[in-house]
């Protein structure tokens, strides 16, 4: 496994909405990085040796991969992604930001077929969920805009993230079952956690205190 430079923590950040809520939390934890630093250009790697960090921006679904391989010592990622990715990483802290839920949704009043099709970006979670309930389904993987599947007849059901509920409502869909609640988590590479224990524990502790104090975004 490759390791980051000694003394500097390499952090994989997820592009997108979690990042927006993360920066105020980092500031509250004593790490005042501006959201603009990461979003005002197309740069992906940010080396800040004075602050003891190298950050990089990855697609959320790829963050656990970078952390498992040790390219990043730690990462920030939604619990949904963590469950779906099934990577060997340590989950250190619930950051309690970006709350949403992972749910089954579909058109209202439609009785499911005997062997319904379920479209999702989360095939592993969906397979597991329906298997545990003894329900036979055909899971169809999609990369996004999953709400389109029941509208077009590709699938009767979807498994997807519901945050404000706006996307479902504006597409005439309803939430049918809640699978789990989701928030962002701090994760760590298992080897880094031993070799860079002090820096990782210090970051975790600072963030833990910031989470406990609460963040207004
Ligand atoms: C996510 C999710 C839903 C939507 C839910 O999609 O997959 O489509 O947000 O949010 P809401 O309940 O607040 O409307 P995202 O915007 O990440 O894009 P995608 O569908 O292309 O993955």
Short mmCIF file of C-alpha atoms and ligand atoms in Angstrom, two decimals:
data_model
loop_
_atom_site.label_atom_id
_atom_site.label_comp_id
_atom_site.label_asym_id
_atom_site.label_seq_id
_atom_site.Cartn_x
_atom_site.Cartn_y
_atom_site.Cartn_z
CA UNK A 1 0.00 0.00 0.00
CA UNK A 2 1.25 3.48 -0.86
CA UNK A 3 1.46 5.93 1.99
CA UNK A 4 1.16 9.71 2.19
CA UNK A 5 4.19 11.80 3.13
CA UNK A 6 5.03 11.38 6.80
CA UNK A 7 3.55 14.06 9.03
CA UNK A 8 1.11 15.23 6.38
CA UNK A 9 -2.38 13.76 6.35
CA UNK A 10 -3.83 13.04 2.95
CA UNK A 11 -7.58 13.56 2.95
CA UNK A 12 -10.01 12.44 0.24
CA UNK A 13 -12.93 14.84 0.03
CA UNK A 14 -16.15 14.10 -1.85
CA UNK A 15 -17.08 16.50 -4.63
CA UNK A 16 -20.55 17.94 -4.34
CA UNK A 17 -23.04 18.73 -1.65
CA UNK A 18 -21.27 17.16 1.36
CA UNK A 19 -18.26 19.43 0.74
CA UNK A 20 -20.40 22.53 1.21
CA UNK A 21 -21.43 21.50 4.72
CA UNK A 22 -18.02 20.10 5.54
CA UNK A 23 -16.04 23.32 5.34
CA UNK A 24 -17.97 25.09 8.15
CA UNK A 25 -17.44 21.99 10.27
CA UNK A 26 -13.70 21.98 9.52
CA UNK A 27 -13.56 25.70 10.40
CA UNK A 28 -15.29 25.02 13.69
CA UNK A 29 -12.76 22.26 14.35
CA UNK A 30 -9.90 24.75 13.90
CA UNK A 31 -9.16 24.06 10.22
CA UNK A 32 -10.42 27.16 8.38
CA UNK A 33 -10.37 26.14 4.71
CA UNK A 34 -12.72 28.01 2.43
CA UNK A 35 -15.15 26.11 0.23
CA UNK A 36 -13.95 28.34 -2.65
CA UNK A 37 -10.45 26.94 -2.34
CA UNK A 38 -11.82 23.62 -3.60
CA UNK A 39 -14.50 24.81 -6.00
CA UNK A 40 -13.16 27.92 -7.75
CA UNK A 41 -11.01 25.89 -10.18
CA UNK A 42 -10.86 22.47 -11.78
CA UNK A 43 -7.90 21.51 -9.59
CA UNK A 44 -8.17 18.15 -7.86
CA UNK A 45 -5.16 18.14 -5.51
CA UNK A 46 -4.45 20.78 -2.86
CA UNK A 47 -1.13 20.56 -1.06
CA UNK A 48 -1.07 22.58 2.18
CA UNK A 49 2.12 21.46 4.00
CA UNK A 50 1.99 24.34 6.50
CA UNK A 51 -1.40 23.14 7.70
CA UNK A 52 -0.28 19.51 7.58
CA UNK A 53 -2.75 18.39 4.90
CA UNK A 54 -2.97 17.31 1.33
CA UNK A 55 -6.56 17.27 0.14
CA UNK A 56 -7.93 15.78 -3.01
CA UNK A 57 -11.37 15.82 -4.54
CA UNK A 58 -12.88 12.56 -5.67
CA UNK A 59 -16.31 11.37 -6.78
CA UNK A 60 -18.08 10.37 -3.56
CA UNK A 61 -18.38 6.72 -4.63
CA UNK A 62 -14.59 6.58 -5.14
CA UNK A 63 -13.58 8.00 -1.74
CA UNK A 64 -13.62 4.60 0.07
CA UNK A 65 -11.45 3.15 -2.73
CA UNK A 66 -8.77 5.84 -2.29
CA UNK A 67 -8.86 5.28 1.47
CA UNK A 68 -8.76 1.47 1.32
CA UNK A 69 -5.69 1.58 -0.94
CA UNK A 70 -3.95 4.03 1.40
CA UNK A 71 -3.59 6.74 -1.22
CA UNK A 72 -5.63 8.83 1.20
CA UNK A 73 -5.08 8.37 4.94
CA UNK A 74 -8.60 9.52 5.73
CA UNK A 75 -11.71 10.45 3.80
CA UNK A 76 -15.14 11.94 4.18
CA UNK A 77 -18.05 10.10 2.70
CA UNK A 78 -21.78 9.49 3.11
CA UNK A 79 -22.87 6.38 4.97
CA UNK A 80 -24.80 5.38 1.82
CA UNK A 81 -21.57 5.24 -0.17
CA UNK A 82 -19.77 3.44 2.63
CA UNK A 83 -22.43 0.73 2.78
CA UNK A 84 -22.50 0.36 -0.98
CA UNK A 85 -18.73 0.36 -1.49
CA UNK A 86 -18.09 -2.36 1.12
CA UNK A 87 -14.44 -1.34 1.42
CA UNK A 88 -12.08 -2.34 4.24
CA UNK A 89 -11.75 0.98 6.06
CA UNK A 90 -12.25 2.18 9.61
CA UNK A 91 -15.29 4.36 10.23
CA UNK A 92 -14.13 6.85 12.86
CA UNK A 93 -16.82 9.44 13.32
CA UNK A 94 -20.37 10.39 12.39
CA UNK A 95 -20.05 14.02 11.26
CA UNK A 96 -23.84 14.43 11.39
CA UNK A 97 -23.87 16.62 8.29
CA UNK A 98 -25.75 16.11 5.01
CA UNK A 99 -28.54 14.12 6.64
CA UNK A 100 -30.82 12.23 4.28
CA UNK A 101 -32.30 8.77 3.99
CA UNK A 102 -31.99 5.85 1.66
CA UNK A 103 -35.47 4.76 0.66
CA UNK A 104 -37.57 2.64 -1.64
CA UNK A 105 -39.82 4.83 -3.78
CA UNK A 106 -42.24 4.44 -6.64
CA UNK A 107 -45.52 5.62 -8.12
CA UNK A 108 -48.31 5.89 -5.56
CA UNK A 109 -51.00 3.20 -5.48
CA UNK A 110 -49.16 0.76 -7.73
CA UNK A 111 -49.15 -2.82 -6.42
CA UNK A 112 -45.70 -4.33 -6.95
CA UNK A 113 -45.45 -7.19 -9.43
CA UNK A 114 -44.39 -10.64 -8.25
CA UNK A 115 -40.84 -10.01 -9.44
CA UNK A 116 -40.50 -6.21 -9.60
CA UNK A 117 -37.63 -4.34 -11.21
CA UNK A 118 -35.79 -1.93 -8.93
CA UNK A 119 -33.54 0.77 -10.40
CA UNK A 120 -30.75 2.19 -8.26
CA UNK A 121 -27.26 3.62 -7.91
CA UNK A 122 -26.94 1.30 -4.90
CA UNK A 123 -27.21 -2.28 -6.23
CA UNK A 124 -25.51 -3.97 -3.26
CA UNK A 125 -27.68 -2.21 -0.69
CA UNK A 126 -30.83 -2.91 -2.71
CA UNK A 127 -29.98 -6.61 -3.24
CA UNK A 128 -29.29 -7.03 0.47
CA UNK A 129 -32.41 -5.15 1.57
CA UNK A 130 -34.86 -7.15 -0.54
CA UNK A 131 -33.07 -10.46 0.11
CA UNK A 132 -33.38 -9.92 3.88
CA UNK A 133 -37.12 -9.47 3.36
CA UNK A 134 -37.41 -12.57 1.19
CA UNK A 135 -38.59 -10.43 -1.73
CA UNK A 136 -37.44 -11.45 -5.19
CA UNK A 137 -36.54 -8.42 -7.29
CA UNK A 138 -34.45 -7.64 -10.33
CA UNK A 139 -32.01 -4.87 -9.49
CA UNK A 140 -31.04 -2.60 -12.38
CA UNK A 141 -27.98 -0.40 -11.92
CA UNK A 142 -28.23 3.24 -13.04
CA UNK A 143 -25.67 6.04 -12.73
CA UNK A 144 -28.11 8.78 -11.71
CA UNK A 145 -31.46 10.49 -12.27
CA UNK A 146 -32.91 7.25 -10.94
CA UNK A 147 -36.38 8.82 -10.59
CA UNK A 148 -36.66 8.53 -14.35
CA UNK A 149 -36.94 4.74 -14.17
CA UNK A 150 -40.53 4.46 -12.83
CA UNK A 151 -41.66 7.32 -15.08
CA UNK A 152 -40.46 5.57 -18.21
CA UNK A 153 -41.40 2.01 -17.25
CA UNK A 154 -37.82 0.80 -16.81
CA UNK A 155 -38.57 -0.19 -13.20
CA UNK A 156 -41.50 -0.10 -10.80
CA UNK A 157 -39.43 0.84 -7.80
CA UNK A 158 -36.26 2.76 -7.07
CA UNK A 159 -33.83 2.71 -4.18
CA UNK A 160 -32.35 6.16 -3.81
CA UNK A 161 -31.39 9.02 -1.53
CA UNK A 162 -34.20 11.27 -0.34
CA UNK A 163 -33.09 14.57 1.13
CA UNK A 164 -35.74 17.31 0.83
CA UNK A 165 -38.12 14.97 -1.03
CA UNK A 166 -38.40 17.53 -3.82
CA UNK A 167 -37.15 15.29 -6.63
CA UNK A 168 -39.68 12.59 -5.76
CA UNK A 169 -42.56 15.05 -5.37
CA UNK A 170 -41.83 16.90 -8.60
CA UNK A 171 -41.83 13.60 -10.47
CA UNK A 172 -45.05 12.28 -8.93
CA UNK A 173 -43.29 9.61 -6.86
CA UNK A 174 -43.66 8.70 -3.20
CA UNK A 175 -41.36 7.28 -0.55
CA UNK A 176 -42.59 3.77 0.29
CA UNK A 177 -40.06 2.31 2.75
CA UNK A 178 -37.08 3.79 4.53
CA UNK A 179 -33.99 1.56 4.40
CA UNK A 180 -31.63 3.60 6.55
CA UNK A 181 -30.72 7.13 7.57
CA UNK A 182 -27.54 8.62 6.13
CA UNK A 183 -25.01 11.20 7.30
CA UNK A 184 -21.39 11.93 6.34
CA UNK A 185 -18.66 9.89 8.04
CA UNK A 186 -14.94 10.25 8.66
CA UNK A 187 -13.14 7.10 7.53
CA UNK A 188 -9.50 6.01 7.74
CA UNK A 189 -7.11 3.64 6.05
CA UNK A 190 -6.32 0.78 8.43
CA UNK A 191 -2.53 1.04 8.08
CA UNK A 192 -2.51 4.85 8.27
CA UNK A 193 -4.56 4.60 11.43
CA UNK A 194 -1.62 2.82 13.08
CA UNK A 195 1.26 4.73 11.44
CA UNK A 196 -0.28 8.20 11.75
CA UNK A 197 -2.27 7.53 14.86
CA UNK A 198 -1.54 10.90 16.51
CA UNK A 199 -2.51 13.07 13.55
CA UNK A 200 -5.61 11.01 12.77
CA UNK A 201 -6.74 10.93 16.38
CA UNK A 202 -6.16 14.64 16.74
CA UNK A 203 -8.23 15.39 13.60
CA UNK A 204 -10.96 13.02 14.81
CA UNK A 205 -11.05 14.60 18.25
CA UNK A 206 -11.18 18.16 16.88
CA UNK A 207 -13.99 17.18 14.54
CA UNK A 208 -15.81 15.30 17.30
CA UNK A 209 -15.82 18.42 19.46
CA UNK A 210 -17.01 20.54 16.53
CA UNK A 211 -19.84 18.07 15.86
CA UNK A 212 -20.83 18.18 19.53
CA UNK A 213 -20.88 21.98 19.50
CA UNK A 214 -23.04 21.89 16.35
CA UNK A 215 -22.60 23.76 13.13
CA UNK A 216 -24.91 26.28 11.56
CA UNK A 217 -24.67 26.23 7.78
C1 LIG B 1 -29.76 12.86 -5.37
C2 LIG B 1 -30.65 11.64 -5.26
C3 LIG B 1 -32.00 12.19 -5.65
C4 LIG B 1 -31.95 13.59 -5.10
C5 LIG B 1 -32.69 13.67 -3.79
O1 LIG B 1 -29.42 13.04 -6.70
O2 LIG B 1 -30.20 10.61 -6.12
O3 LIG B 1 -32.17 12.19 -7.04
O4 LIG B 1 -30.58 13.93 -4.90
O5 LIG B 1 -32.66 14.98 -3.25
P1 LIG B 1 -34.01 15.70 -2.82
O6 LIG B 1 -34.82 14.75 -1.98
O7 LIG B 1 -33.54 16.89 -2.02
O8 LIG B 1 -34.73 16.12 -4.06
P2 LIG B 1 -28.21 13.96 -7.18
O9 LIG B 1 -28.62 15.38 -7.14
O10 LIG B 1 -27.01 13.63 -6.38
O11 LIG B 1 -28.06 13.57 -8.71
P3 LIG B 1 -28.23 12.17 -9.46
O12 LIG B 1 -29.68 11.79 -9.39
O13 LIG B 1 -27.79 12.44 -10.86
O14 LIG B 1 -27.36 11.18 -8.76
#
